[in-house]
Coordinates of C-alpha atoms (C1' of nucleotides) in Angstrom, one line a residue:
Chain A
M1 CA 86.3 110.7 115.7
S2 CA 88.1 111.4 113.6
L3 CA 91.6 111.2 113.0
R4 CA 92.7 113.9 115.2
I5 CA 96.9 114.8 114.7
F6 CA 99.1 117.1 116.7
N7 CA 100.9 119.2 114.3
T8 CA 103.9 120.8 115.6
L9 CA 103.8 124.0 113.9
S10 CA 100.4 124.8 115.6
S11 CA 100.9 122.7 118.9
K12 CA 97.6 121.6 118.5
K13 CA 96.1 118.7 117.4
E14 CA 94.0 119.6 114.4
A15 CA 91.6 117.7 112.7
F16 CA 93.2 115.8 109.8
D17 CA 91.0 116.3 106.7
P18 CA 92.0 114.1 103.7
S19 CA 91.6 115.9 100.0
P20 CA 88.6 114.7 98.3
E21 CA 90.6 111.6 96.3
N22 CA 90.9 110.3 99.5
R23 CA 95.2 110.8 98.7
V24 CA 97.9 111.3 101.2
G25 CA 101.6 111.7 101.1
M26 CA 104.3 111.5 103.9
Y27 CA 107.9 112.1 103.8
V28 CA 109.9 110.9 106.4
C29 CA 113.5 112.1 107.2
G30 CA 115.4 108.7 107.1
V31 CA 119.2 108.0 108.1
T32 CA 122.6 109.0 107.0
V33 CA 123.9 105.7 106.2
Y34 CA 127.3 106.1 107.4
D35 CA 126.8 103.5 110.6
Y36 CA 124.4 100.5 111.6
C37 CA 121.5 101.7 112.5
H38 CA 120.5 102.8 116.6
V39 CA 117.0 102.8 119.4
G40 CA 116.4 106.1 118.3
H41 CA 116.8 104.9 115.0
A42 CA 114.3 101.9 114.8
R43 CA 112.0 105.0 117.1
S44 CA 111.3 107.3 114.8
A45 CA 111.2 104.2 112.0
V46 CA 108.5 102.0 114.6
V47 CA 106.5 105.5 114.6
F48 CA 106.2 106.1 110.6
D49 CA 105.3 103.1 109.7
T50 CA 103.0 102.1 112.7
I51 CA 101.2 106.0 111.7
F52 CA 101.1 104.1 108.0
R53 CA 100.1 101.2 109.0
Y54 CA 97.2 103.3 110.4
L55 CA 96.7 105.4 107.3
K56 CA 96.5 102.8 104.9
H57 CA 93.7 100.7 107.6
L58 CA 91.1 104.1 107.1
E59 CA 92.0 103.5 103.4
F60 CA 93.6 106.3 102.4
D61 CA 96.0 106.2 99.5
V62 CA 99.4 106.9 101.0
T63 CA 101.9 107.8 99.2
Y64 CA 104.7 107.7 101.6
V65 CA 108.4 108.4 101.0
R66 CA 111.5 107.9 103.2
N67 CA 115.0 109.2 101.7
F68 CA 118.4 107.9 102.9
T69 CA 121.2 111.1 103.0
D70 CA 124.0 109.3 101.0
I71 CA 126.4 111.9 100.9
D72 CA 127.3 114.3 103.4
D73 CA 130.7 115.0 105.7
K74 CA 130.1 112.0 107.9
I75 CA 130.2 109.6 104.9
I76 CA 133.5 111.1 103.6
S77 CA 135.1 110.8 107.1
R78 CA 133.7 107.1 107.3
A79 CA 134.8 106.1 103.8
L80 CA 138.3 108.1 104.7
E81 CA 138.4 106.1 108.1
E82 CA 137.9 102.7 106.3
K83 CA 139.8 103.8 102.7
V84 CA 137.3 102.3 100.9
S85 CA 134.7 105.0 98.3
W86 CA 131.9 106.3 99.7
Q87 CA 129.8 104.4 97.4
E88 CA 130.9 101.8 99.5
V89 CA 129.9 103.0 103.0
T90 CA 126.9 103.3 101.5
K91 CA 125.8 100.4 100.7
K92 CA 127.2 99.1 103.3
Y93 CA 125.1 100.8 106.2
I94 CA 122.1 100.5 103.3
D95 CA 122.1 96.8 102.9
A96 CA 123.0 96.7 107.5
F97 CA 119.2 99.3 107.5
Y98 CA 117.1 96.8 105.5
E99 CA 118.5 94.1 107.7
D100 CA 117.5 95.3 111.0
M101 CA 114.5 97.7 110.0
G102 CA 113.5 94.3 108.2
Q103 CA 113.1 92.6 112.1
L104 CA 110.7 95.3 113.6
Y105 CA 108.2 94.6 110.4
I106 CA 108.8 97.6 109.1
E107 CA 106.9 98.1 105.4
V108 CA 109.2 99.2 102.8
P109 CA 107.8 102.5 102.0
T110 CA 105.8 103.2 98.4
V111 CA 109.6 105.5 97.7
E112 CA 113.2 105.0 99.4
P113 CA 114.6 108.6 97.2
K114 CA 118.8 108.9 97.8
A115 CA 120.0 112.3 98.3
T116 CA 122.7 111.7 94.6
D117 CA 120.3 110.6 92.5
H118 CA 118.3 113.9 92.9
I119 CA 120.7 116.3 92.8
P120 CA 119.6 117.6 89.4
E121 CA 116.1 118.9 91.3
M122 CA 118.3 119.7 93.7
L123 CA 120.3 122.1 91.6
D124 CA 116.9 123.3 89.8
M125 CA 115.5 124.3 93.0
I126 CA 118.7 126.1 94.1
A127 CA 119.2 127.9 90.7
L128 CA 115.4 129.4 91.3
L129 CA 116.8 130.7 95.2
V130 CA 119.7 132.5 93.5
D131 CA 118.1 133.7 90.8
Q132 CA 114.6 135.5 92.8
G133 CA 117.9 136.7 95.0
K134 CA 117.2 134.2 97.8
A135 CA 120.7 133.1 98.2
Y136 CA 123.9 133.9 96.7
E137 CA 127.6 132.0 95.9
S138 CA 130.1 132.8 97.9
G139 CA 133.4 131.1 97.0
G140 CA 132.0 128.0 95.7
D141 CA 129.3 127.5 98.4
V142 CA 125.9 129.0 97.9
F143 CA 123.5 129.4 101.0
Y144 CA 120.3 130.6 101.6
S145 CA 119.5 133.8 102.6
V146 CA 117.7 133.0 105.8
S147 CA 116.9 136.6 106.1
S148 CA 114.9 137.1 102.9
F149 CA 111.7 134.6 104.4
G150 CA 109.6 136.1 106.8
G151 CA 108.0 132.9 108.2
Y152 CA 111.4 131.1 109.5
G153 CA 111.3 130.5 113.4
Q154 CA 108.1 129.8 113.8
L155 CA 108.3 125.5 113.4
S156 CA 110.6 126.2 116.2
K157 CA 109.1 129.0 118.0
K158 CA 112.9 130.0 117.7
N159 CA 113.5 134.9 117.3
I160 CA 115.3 135.5 114.7
E161 CA 116.9 138.6 116.5
E162 CA 118.0 136.1 119.2
L163 CA 119.2 133.0 116.8
Q164 CA 121.2 136.1 115.3
S165 CA 123.0 137.3 118.6
G166 CA 123.1 133.6 120.1
A167 CA 126.9 132.7 121.0
R168 CA 126.5 129.5 119.1
V169 CA 125.4 130.1 116.3
E170 CA 128.7 128.8 113.6
V171 CA 130.8 131.6 112.1
N172 CA 131.2 131.8 108.9
E173 CA 133.4 134.7 106.9
S174 CA 131.6 133.1 103.0
K175 CA 128.5 133.9 105.1
R176 CA 126.2 137.2 105.0
D177 CA 124.5 136.5 107.7
A178 CA 125.8 133.6 110.7
L179 CA 122.1 132.0 109.7
D180 CA 122.6 131.3 106.6
F181 CA 122.7 127.6 105.9
V182 CA 124.8 126.0 103.0
L183 CA 122.5 124.1 100.1
W184 CA 125.5 123.7 97.8
K185 CA 128.2 123.1 99.7
K186 CA 132.2 123.5 97.4
S187 CA 134.6 120.4 97.3
K188 CA 137.8 119.8 98.3
P189 CA 139.7 117.9 95.8
G190 CA 139.1 114.2 95.8
E191 CA 135.9 114.9 97.5
P192 CA 132.9 114.2 95.5
A193 CA 131.5 116.4 94.0
W194 CA 128.8 117.1 91.2
D195 CA 129.1 120.0 88.1
S196 CA 127.0 122.6 89.6
P197 CA 126.7 126.2 88.2
W198 CA 128.3 127.1 90.5
G199 CA 132.1 124.8 89.7
A200 CA 132.0 121.5 91.3
G201 CA 130.7 120.8 95.1
R202 CA 127.9 119.3 96.4
P203 CA 124.7 119.4 97.9
G204 CA 124.0 121.0 101.2
W205 CA 121.6 119.0 103.7
H206 CA 118.7 120.0 103.5
I207 CA 117.8 120.2 100.4
E208 CA 117.0 117.4 100.0
C209 CA 114.2 117.1 101.4
S210 CA 113.1 119.4 100.4
A211 CA 113.9 118.2 96.7
M212 CA 112.9 114.9 97.2
G213 CA 109.9 115.9 98.6
R214 CA 107.8 118.4 96.2
K215 CA 109.4 115.7 92.8
Y216 CA 107.7 113.0 94.7
L217 CA 104.2 114.6 97.0
G218 CA 104.0 117.8 95.2
D219 CA 104.4 121.3 96.3
T220 CA 101.9 120.9 99.6
F221 CA 101.5 117.5 100.9
D222 CA 100.3 116.4 103.8
I223 CA 102.1 114.7 106.8
H224 CA 106.2 115.7 107.1
G225 CA 107.6 113.4 110.1
G226 CA 110.8 112.8 111.6
G227 CA 112.8 112.9 115.4
K228 CA 112.0 115.9 117.4
D229 CA 115.8 116.8 117.0
L230 CA 115.6 117.5 113.2
V231 CA 113.2 120.4 114.3
F232 CA 116.2 122.9 114.1
P233 CA 117.3 123.6 111.5
H234 CA 116.9 120.6 108.9
H235 CA 112.8 121.6 109.1
E236 CA 113.6 125.0 109.2
N237 CA 115.5 125.0 106.7
E238 CA 113.4 122.5 104.5
I239 CA 109.9 125.0 105.3
A240 CA 112.5 128.3 104.4
Q241 CA 114.0 126.6 101.1
S242 CA 110.1 124.9 100.3
C243 CA 108.2 128.3 100.5
G244 CA 111.7 129.8 98.5
V245 CA 111.0 128.2 95.8
T246 CA 106.7 127.7 95.3
G247 CA 105.6 130.5 97.3
C248 CA 103.5 128.0 99.6
P249 CA 104.0 126.2 102.8
P250 CA 105.4 123.0 101.2
V251 CA 103.8 120.6 104.6
R252 CA 100.5 120.7 106.4
F253 CA 101.3 118.1 109.3
W254 CA 105.2 117.7 110.7
V255 CA 105.2 115.1 113.4
H256 CA 108.0 114.5 115.5
N257 CA 108.6 111.9 117.7
G258 CA 110.1 111.8 121.2
F259 CA 113.9 111.0 121.9
V260 CA 114.6 107.6 123.2
N261 CA 116.7 107.5 126.6
I262 CA 119.6 106.5 128.4
D263 CA 118.4 107.1 132.1
K264 CA 116.6 110.4 130.9
E265 CA 119.3 111.3 128.8
K266 CA 118.7 111.4 125.4
M267 CA 120.2 108.8 123.3
S268 CA 123.3 109.5 121.0
K269 CA 126.3 109.4 119.5
S270 CA 128.2 112.4 120.5
L271 CA 127.2 110.9 124.2
G272 CA 128.6 107.4 123.5
N273 CA 125.0 106.0 125.1
F274 CA 123.5 103.8 122.7
F275 CA 121.7 100.5 121.7
T276 CA 122.9 99.5 117.8
L277 CA 120.1 97.0 116.8
R278 CA 122.6 94.6 116.9
D279 CA 123.5 94.0 119.4
I280 CA 120.2 94.2 120.8
Y281 CA 119.2 91.6 119.2
K282 CA 121.7 89.0 119.7
K283 CA 119.2 89.3 123.5
H284 CA 116.5 90.0 122.0
H285 CA 113.1 89.7 119.9
P286 CA 113.0 92.3 117.4
E287 CA 109.7 92.1 118.5
T288 CA 109.7 92.8 121.6
L289 CA 111.2 96.3 121.0
R290 CA 108.5 96.8 118.7
L291 CA 105.6 95.8 121.6
F292 CA 108.4 98.4 124.0
L293 CA 108.6 101.2 121.3
V294 CA 104.3 101.4 121.2
S295 CA 103.9 101.0 124.2
S296 CA 104.2 104.8 124.9
H297 CA 102.6 107.6 123.5
Y298 CA 105.1 108.9 119.9
R299 CA 105.7 112.4 121.2
S300 CA 107.3 111.2 124.6
P301 CA 110.4 110.3 125.6
I302 CA 111.0 106.7 125.6
D303 CA 113.5 104.7 128.4
F304 CA 115.0 101.9 127.1
S305 CA 116.9 99.3 129.8
E306 CA 116.8 96.0 130.1
K307 CA 113.6 95.7 133.2
N308 CA 111.8 97.8 130.4
L309 CA 112.3 94.9 127.9
E310 CA 111.1 92.3 129.7
D311 CA 108.3 94.2 130.8
A312 CA 108.0 94.4 126.8
E313 CA 108.4 90.5 126.7
K314 CA 106.2 89.6 129.7
V315 CA 103.0 91.3 127.4
L316 CA 104.7 89.7 124.2
S317 CA 104.6 86.3 125.1
R318 CA 100.9 85.8 127.2
F319 CA 99.8 87.2 123.8
Y320 CA 101.4 84.4 122.2
E321 CA 100.9 82.2 124.2
A322 CA 96.4 82.8 124.1
L323 CA 96.6 82.5 120.3
A324 CA 98.6 79.3 120.2
D325 CA 95.9 78.1 122.7
A326 CA 93.0 79.5 120.4
D327 CA 94.5 78.4 116.8
E328 CA 94.8 75.2 118.7
V329 CA 90.6 75.1 119.4
L330 CA 89.7 77.2 116.6
K331 CA 92.5 74.7 113.5
G332 CA 92.2 77.8 111.1
E333 CA 88.5 78.7 111.2
L334 CA 88.4 82.2 109.5
A335 CA 86.6 84.1 111.1
S336 CA 83.9 86.6 108.5
R337 CA 85.5 90.3 107.9
D338 CA 82.8 92.4 108.2
V339 CA 82.1 90.7 111.9
V340 CA 85.9 91.6 113.2
R341 CA 85.2 95.4 111.6
K342 CA 82.5 95.8 113.4
H343 CA 83.9 94.2 116.7
P344 CA 84.1 96.7 119.8
L345 CA 87.7 96.7 120.0
L346 CA 88.0 97.7 117.0
T347 CA 86.2 100.6 117.7
K348 CA 87.9 100.9 120.6
C349 CA 90.7 101.3 119.2
E350 CA 90.3 103.1 116.0
E351 CA 89.2 105.8 118.2
A352 CA 92.4 105.6 120.8
M353 CA 94.2 106.3 117.0
N354 CA 91.8 108.7 116.1
D355 CA 93.4 110.1 118.4
D356 CA 97.0 111.2 117.6
F357 CA 97.9 107.6 117.1
N358 CA 97.4 106.3 120.9
T359 CA 99.5 102.9 121.1
S360 CA 99.7 102.4 125.2
V361 CA 95.9 102.7 125.1
V362 CA 95.6 100.3 121.6
L363 CA 97.5 98.1 123.9
A364 CA 96.2 98.3 126.9
L365 CA 92.5 97.5 125.2
M366 CA 94.6 94.0 123.6
N367 CA 95.3 92.9 127.1
E368 CA 92.1 93.5 128.6
E369 CA 91.0 91.1 125.2
L370 CA 93.4 89.0 126.2
R371 CA 91.3 88.7 129.1
A372 CA 88.6 88.1 127.2
I373 CA 90.0 85.4 125.0
N374 CA 91.9 83.5 128.2
T375 CA 88.2 83.4 129.7
E376 CA 86.4 81.9 126.3
L377 CA 89.3 79.7 126.7
D378 CA 88.9 78.1 129.7
K379 CA 85.3 78.1 129.2
I380 CA 86.1 75.8 125.7
A381 CA 88.0 73.6 128.2
R382 CA 85.5 72.8 130.5
G383 CA 82.6 73.0 127.6
S384 CA 80.8 75.9 128.3
G385 CA 82.6 78.1 125.9
D386 CA 81.7 80.2 122.7
Q387 CA 83.7 79.0 119.7
N388 CA 82.1 81.1 117.6
K389 CA 82.8 84.1 120.3
L390 CA 86.7 83.3 120.1
L391 CA 87.1 83.3 116.8
V392 CA 86.0 86.4 116.1
C393 CA 88.0 87.6 119.1
V394 CA 91.2 86.5 117.8
A395 CA 90.5 87.6 114.2
A396 CA 90.0 92.0 116.5
F397 CA 93.1 91.0 118.2
R398 CA 95.1 89.9 115.2
L399 CA 93.5 92.9 113.2
V400 CA 94.8 95.3 115.9
G401 CA 97.9 93.6 117.1
G402 CA 98.3 94.4 113.2
L403 CA 97.4 98.6 113.7
L404 CA 101.2 98.1 115.3
G405 CA 102.9 96.2 113.1
L406 CA 102.6 93.3 116.1
L407 CA 101.2 89.4 116.4
S408 CA 101.8 88.7 112.7
S409 CA 104.5 86.0 113.1
S410 CA 103.2 82.2 114.0
P411 CA 103.2 81.7 117.8
E412 CA 104.6 77.8 117.1
K413 CA 107.7 80.2 115.6
F414 CA 108.3 82.9 117.9
K415 CA 108.0 81.0 121.2
R416 CA 110.8 79.4 119.5
E417 CA 112.9 82.2 118.7
I418 CA 112.5 83.7 122.2
F419 CA 114.0 80.1 123.1
D420 CA 116.5 80.1 121.0
L421 CA 117.8 83.5 121.9
K422 CA 117.7 82.9 125.9
K423 CA 119.4 79.3 125.3
S424 CA 122.2 80.4 123.9
S425 CA 122.4 83.5 126.3
L426 CA 122.1 81.3 129.4
G427 CA 124.0 78.4 128.1
L428 CA 121.6 75.8 128.4
D429 CA 122.2 72.2 128.3
V430 CA 118.9 70.7 126.6
A431 CA 120.2 67.3 127.2
K432 CA 120.7 67.5 130.7
I433 CA 117.7 69.5 130.9
E434 CA 115.0 66.9 129.3
K435 CA 117.2 63.8 131.9
L436 CA 115.4 65.7 135.1
I437 CA 112.1 66.4 132.9
K438 CA 111.7 62.4 132.1
D439 CA 113.1 61.2 135.5
R440 CA 110.5 64.2 137.3
D441 CA 107.9 62.2 134.8
L442 CA 109.2 58.7 136.4
A443 CA 108.9 59.8 139.8
R444 CA 105.5 61.1 139.6
K445 CA 103.9 58.2 138.2
G446 CA 105.2 56.6 141.3
Q447 CA 103.7 58.9 142.9
D448 CA 107.8 59.8 144.6
W449 CA 106.5 63.2 145.2
S450 CA 110.4 64.5 147.6
R451 CA 112.0 63.0 144.0
A452 CA 110.2 65.2 141.7
D453 CA 110.3 68.4 143.1
Q454 CA 113.7 67.7 143.4
C455 CA 113.8 68.0 140.1
R456 CA 112.0 70.1 139.3
D457 CA 114.1 72.5 142.1
E458 CA 117.4 71.7 139.8
L459 CA 115.5 72.7 136.4
T460 CA 114.6 75.8 138.7
Q461 CA 118.1 76.9 139.4
M462 CA 118.8 76.4 135.5
G463 CA 115.8 78.7 134.7
V464 CA 114.4 76.6 133.6
V465 CA 110.0 76.4 134.5
L466 CA 107.6 73.3 133.8
E467 CA 104.0 73.4 133.3
D468 CA 102.1 70.0 133.1
T469 CA 99.6 69.6 130.9
P470 CA 97.7 67.1 130.2
Q471 CA 99.4 66.6 127.1
G472 CA 102.3 65.9 129.0
T473 CA 105.4 68.2 130.7
E474 CA 106.4 71.4 128.4
W475 CA 108.9 73.5 129.9
K476 CA 110.1 77.1 129.0
I477 CA 113.1 79.7 129.9
Q478 CA 113.0 81.5 132.8
Chain B
rG1 C1' 121.2 132.6 128.7
rG2 C1' 116.7 132.2 125.2
rC3 C1' 113.2 129.6 123.4
rA4 C1' 110.4 124.6 124.4
rC5 C1' 108.2 120.0 126.9
rC6 C1' 107.8 116.8 131.0
rG7 C1' 107.4 115.8 136.8
rU8 C1' 99.9 110.4 137.5
rC9 C1' 100.6 103.6 142.3
rG10 C1' 107.5 100.3 144.3
rC11 C1' 108.4 99.9 138.7
rC12 C1' 106.3 101.1 133.0
rA13 C1' 102.6 103.9 130.9
rA14 C1' 97.4 106.2 129.1
rG15 C1' 93.9 110.4 130.8
rU16 C1' 90.3 113.4 132.1
rG17 C1' 86.6 120.2 135.0
rG18 C1' 83.2 116.4 138.6
rU19 C1' 86.6 112.1 142.6
rA20 C1' 92.4 108.4 137.9
rA21 C1' 92.7 102.7 131.7
rG22 C1' 96.5 98.7 131.4
rG23 C1' 101.2 96.0 132.1
rC24 C1' 105.0 94.4 134.9
rA25 C1' 105.9 93.5 140.5
rG26 C1' 103.8 92.4 145.3
rA27 C1' 99.2 90.0 148.9
rA28 C1' 94.1 87.1 149.2
rG29 C1' 91.9 82.9 146.3
rU30 C1' 90.1 79.3 142.2
rC31 C1' 93.1 74.9 139.7
rU32 C1' 97.2 71.3 140.9
rG33 C1' 100.2 66.2 144.2
rC34 C1' 102.6 70.4 145.2
rA35 C1' 103.6 74.1 141.0
rA36 C1' 104.0 76.8 136.8
rA37 C1' 99.8 79.3 132.6
rA38 C1' 95.3 80.7 132.8
rC39 C1' 91.2 82.8 135.7
rU40 C1' 89.1 85.5 140.1
rU41 C1' 89.4 89.4 143.6
rC42 C1' 92.5 93.6 146.1
rC43 C1' 96.8 97.8 145.2
rA44 C1' 97.7 105.2 143.2
rU45 C1' 94.1 110.8 144.6
rC46 C1' 97.5 112.3 140.2
rG47 C1' 106.0 117.5 142.8
rG48 C1' 105.2 122.0 146.3
rC49 C1' 102.0 126.1 147.5
rG50 C1' 98.7 129.6 145.9
rG51 C1' 94.5 131.2 142.2
rU52 C1' 90.0 130.8 138.9
rU53 C1' 85.7 127.2 139.4
rC54 C1' 79.9 123.7 142.6
rG55 C1' 83.7 120.9 141.6
rA56 C1' 91.4 121.1 139.5
rU57 C1' 95.0 115.6 138.7
rU58 C1' 93.6 117.5 134.5
rC59 C1' 93.2 126.0 133.6
rC60 C1' 96.0 129.9 135.6
rG61 C1' 100.3 132.1 138.4
rC62 C1' 104.6 131.3 141.7
rC63 C1' 108.4 127.6 143.5
rC64 C1' 110.7 123.1 143.1
rG65 C1' 112.7 118.7 140.2
rG66 C1' 113.8 116.3 135.9
rU67 C1' 114.9 117.1 129.9
rG68 C1' 114.9 118.5 125.0
rC69 C1' 116.8 122.1 121.6
rC70 C1' 119.4 126.8 120.0
rU71 C1' 125.9 122.9 116.0
rC72 C1' 125.8 116.8 112.9
rC73 C1' 121.5 114.3 114.6
rA74 C1' 115.9 109.8 114.3

RNA sequence: GGCACCGUCGCCAAGUGGUAAGGCAGAAGUCUGCAAAACUUCCAUCGGCGGUUCGAUUCCGCCCGGUGCCUCCA
């Protein structure tokens, strides 16, 4: 089966037919840089990063564009609050974005345009709309006239008359119609401003994506992504603007990820129920968060909770544990790429990913493969295993993990990082632990089992788990 | 009020018109001084009621419950 993707526009999975040159253009709405990223931002970034990785795996020539919205009301008010320039605000949070997202193994997109670097492109589009009578100036603002676009509401399945009568649509004296939205916003004295044919101002939010998508990917491109909350009005408006300018639909596939919930409620700034990535990283490994985020389908809501992260960490630890054991046996031996490509695990995972990026099934398949790997390891330890089989399984396992952006670390590094996180959050006394382990080993050598068990009970109470191996006693936390 | 979506084992989570992947937790076993880890085995009839069908968890209708969008939002 070839790739099928759910298209918000049709509410159906559709065959994703590549262009003859196998090129794919994908635009994803990034973040407005006025604060630290929370888990909701991470989900969107991880979802589209996973899609990006998979498209590349299918050997598409992908141009992936993800923007930064670096001018907007919230940025201006944040600058006022912090008594700094708006540029300082955006720089600070763009830096923080890279720091926080980088830890989630998010690959760098092909292009990362900023809105303020594309004012001329936006002005061009606005001018074209005004010339055609699809947009109008009013008191220094420029609005898009929604009634000029027949297809309005198609993406969000909204009825234009119902929207018009909707009580919640803001009433603005300078608009001709309540649904009209701003393309260019007149600036007040002291606010950041750019010159335009309609006076000093700044762009409205929606026009930046239309302008940047068009500049980097053309009048019509393959995939446009973002969180479900962007469907209306942002993406609906984008379609209206772009169609107004080019006369053709800007996007073939609209792809939207579901929300991150806390207790079944959407994580959001206004509800105050959000967790920033940096807060989470104090207690959890970023890769754990990534595994958690790919454990459900990208369109479903996902409930963020301590328990779910703990479950994710257990899975990931088992993965790395097996890899550590396998590496010890294989000693850096490399599998043939062609053989790995034909491994059933990979074939099955491709089938799952081809069906609208079903990452949960990929994880299920990885868990099954994990059992096969551990079984082979057991056999090898008993002298009857097939080392070559193990080699190929492990290579396929790593490759598939890589599709999800997982397992790119070394097992030692991962284990050490988890250890450090737990050690500091539990405040463990390592010297005391090692003393107890030494005492226990002495007791064991003297076959003083009750003394040995006493030591271990004490360690258990501290959250330390012991593992007696032929190489000696190892320990881990919790 | 309008428009969408969701309701699968104790918890998380896939899925299909022909009797339901995977993970966590739990139970039993192998291994172990005892454990841990690993492995083996066990562990659900899919919110309710009707309908379509030879057959529905999967399609349709109604009901109940939950969420989202309609304003900035990943």
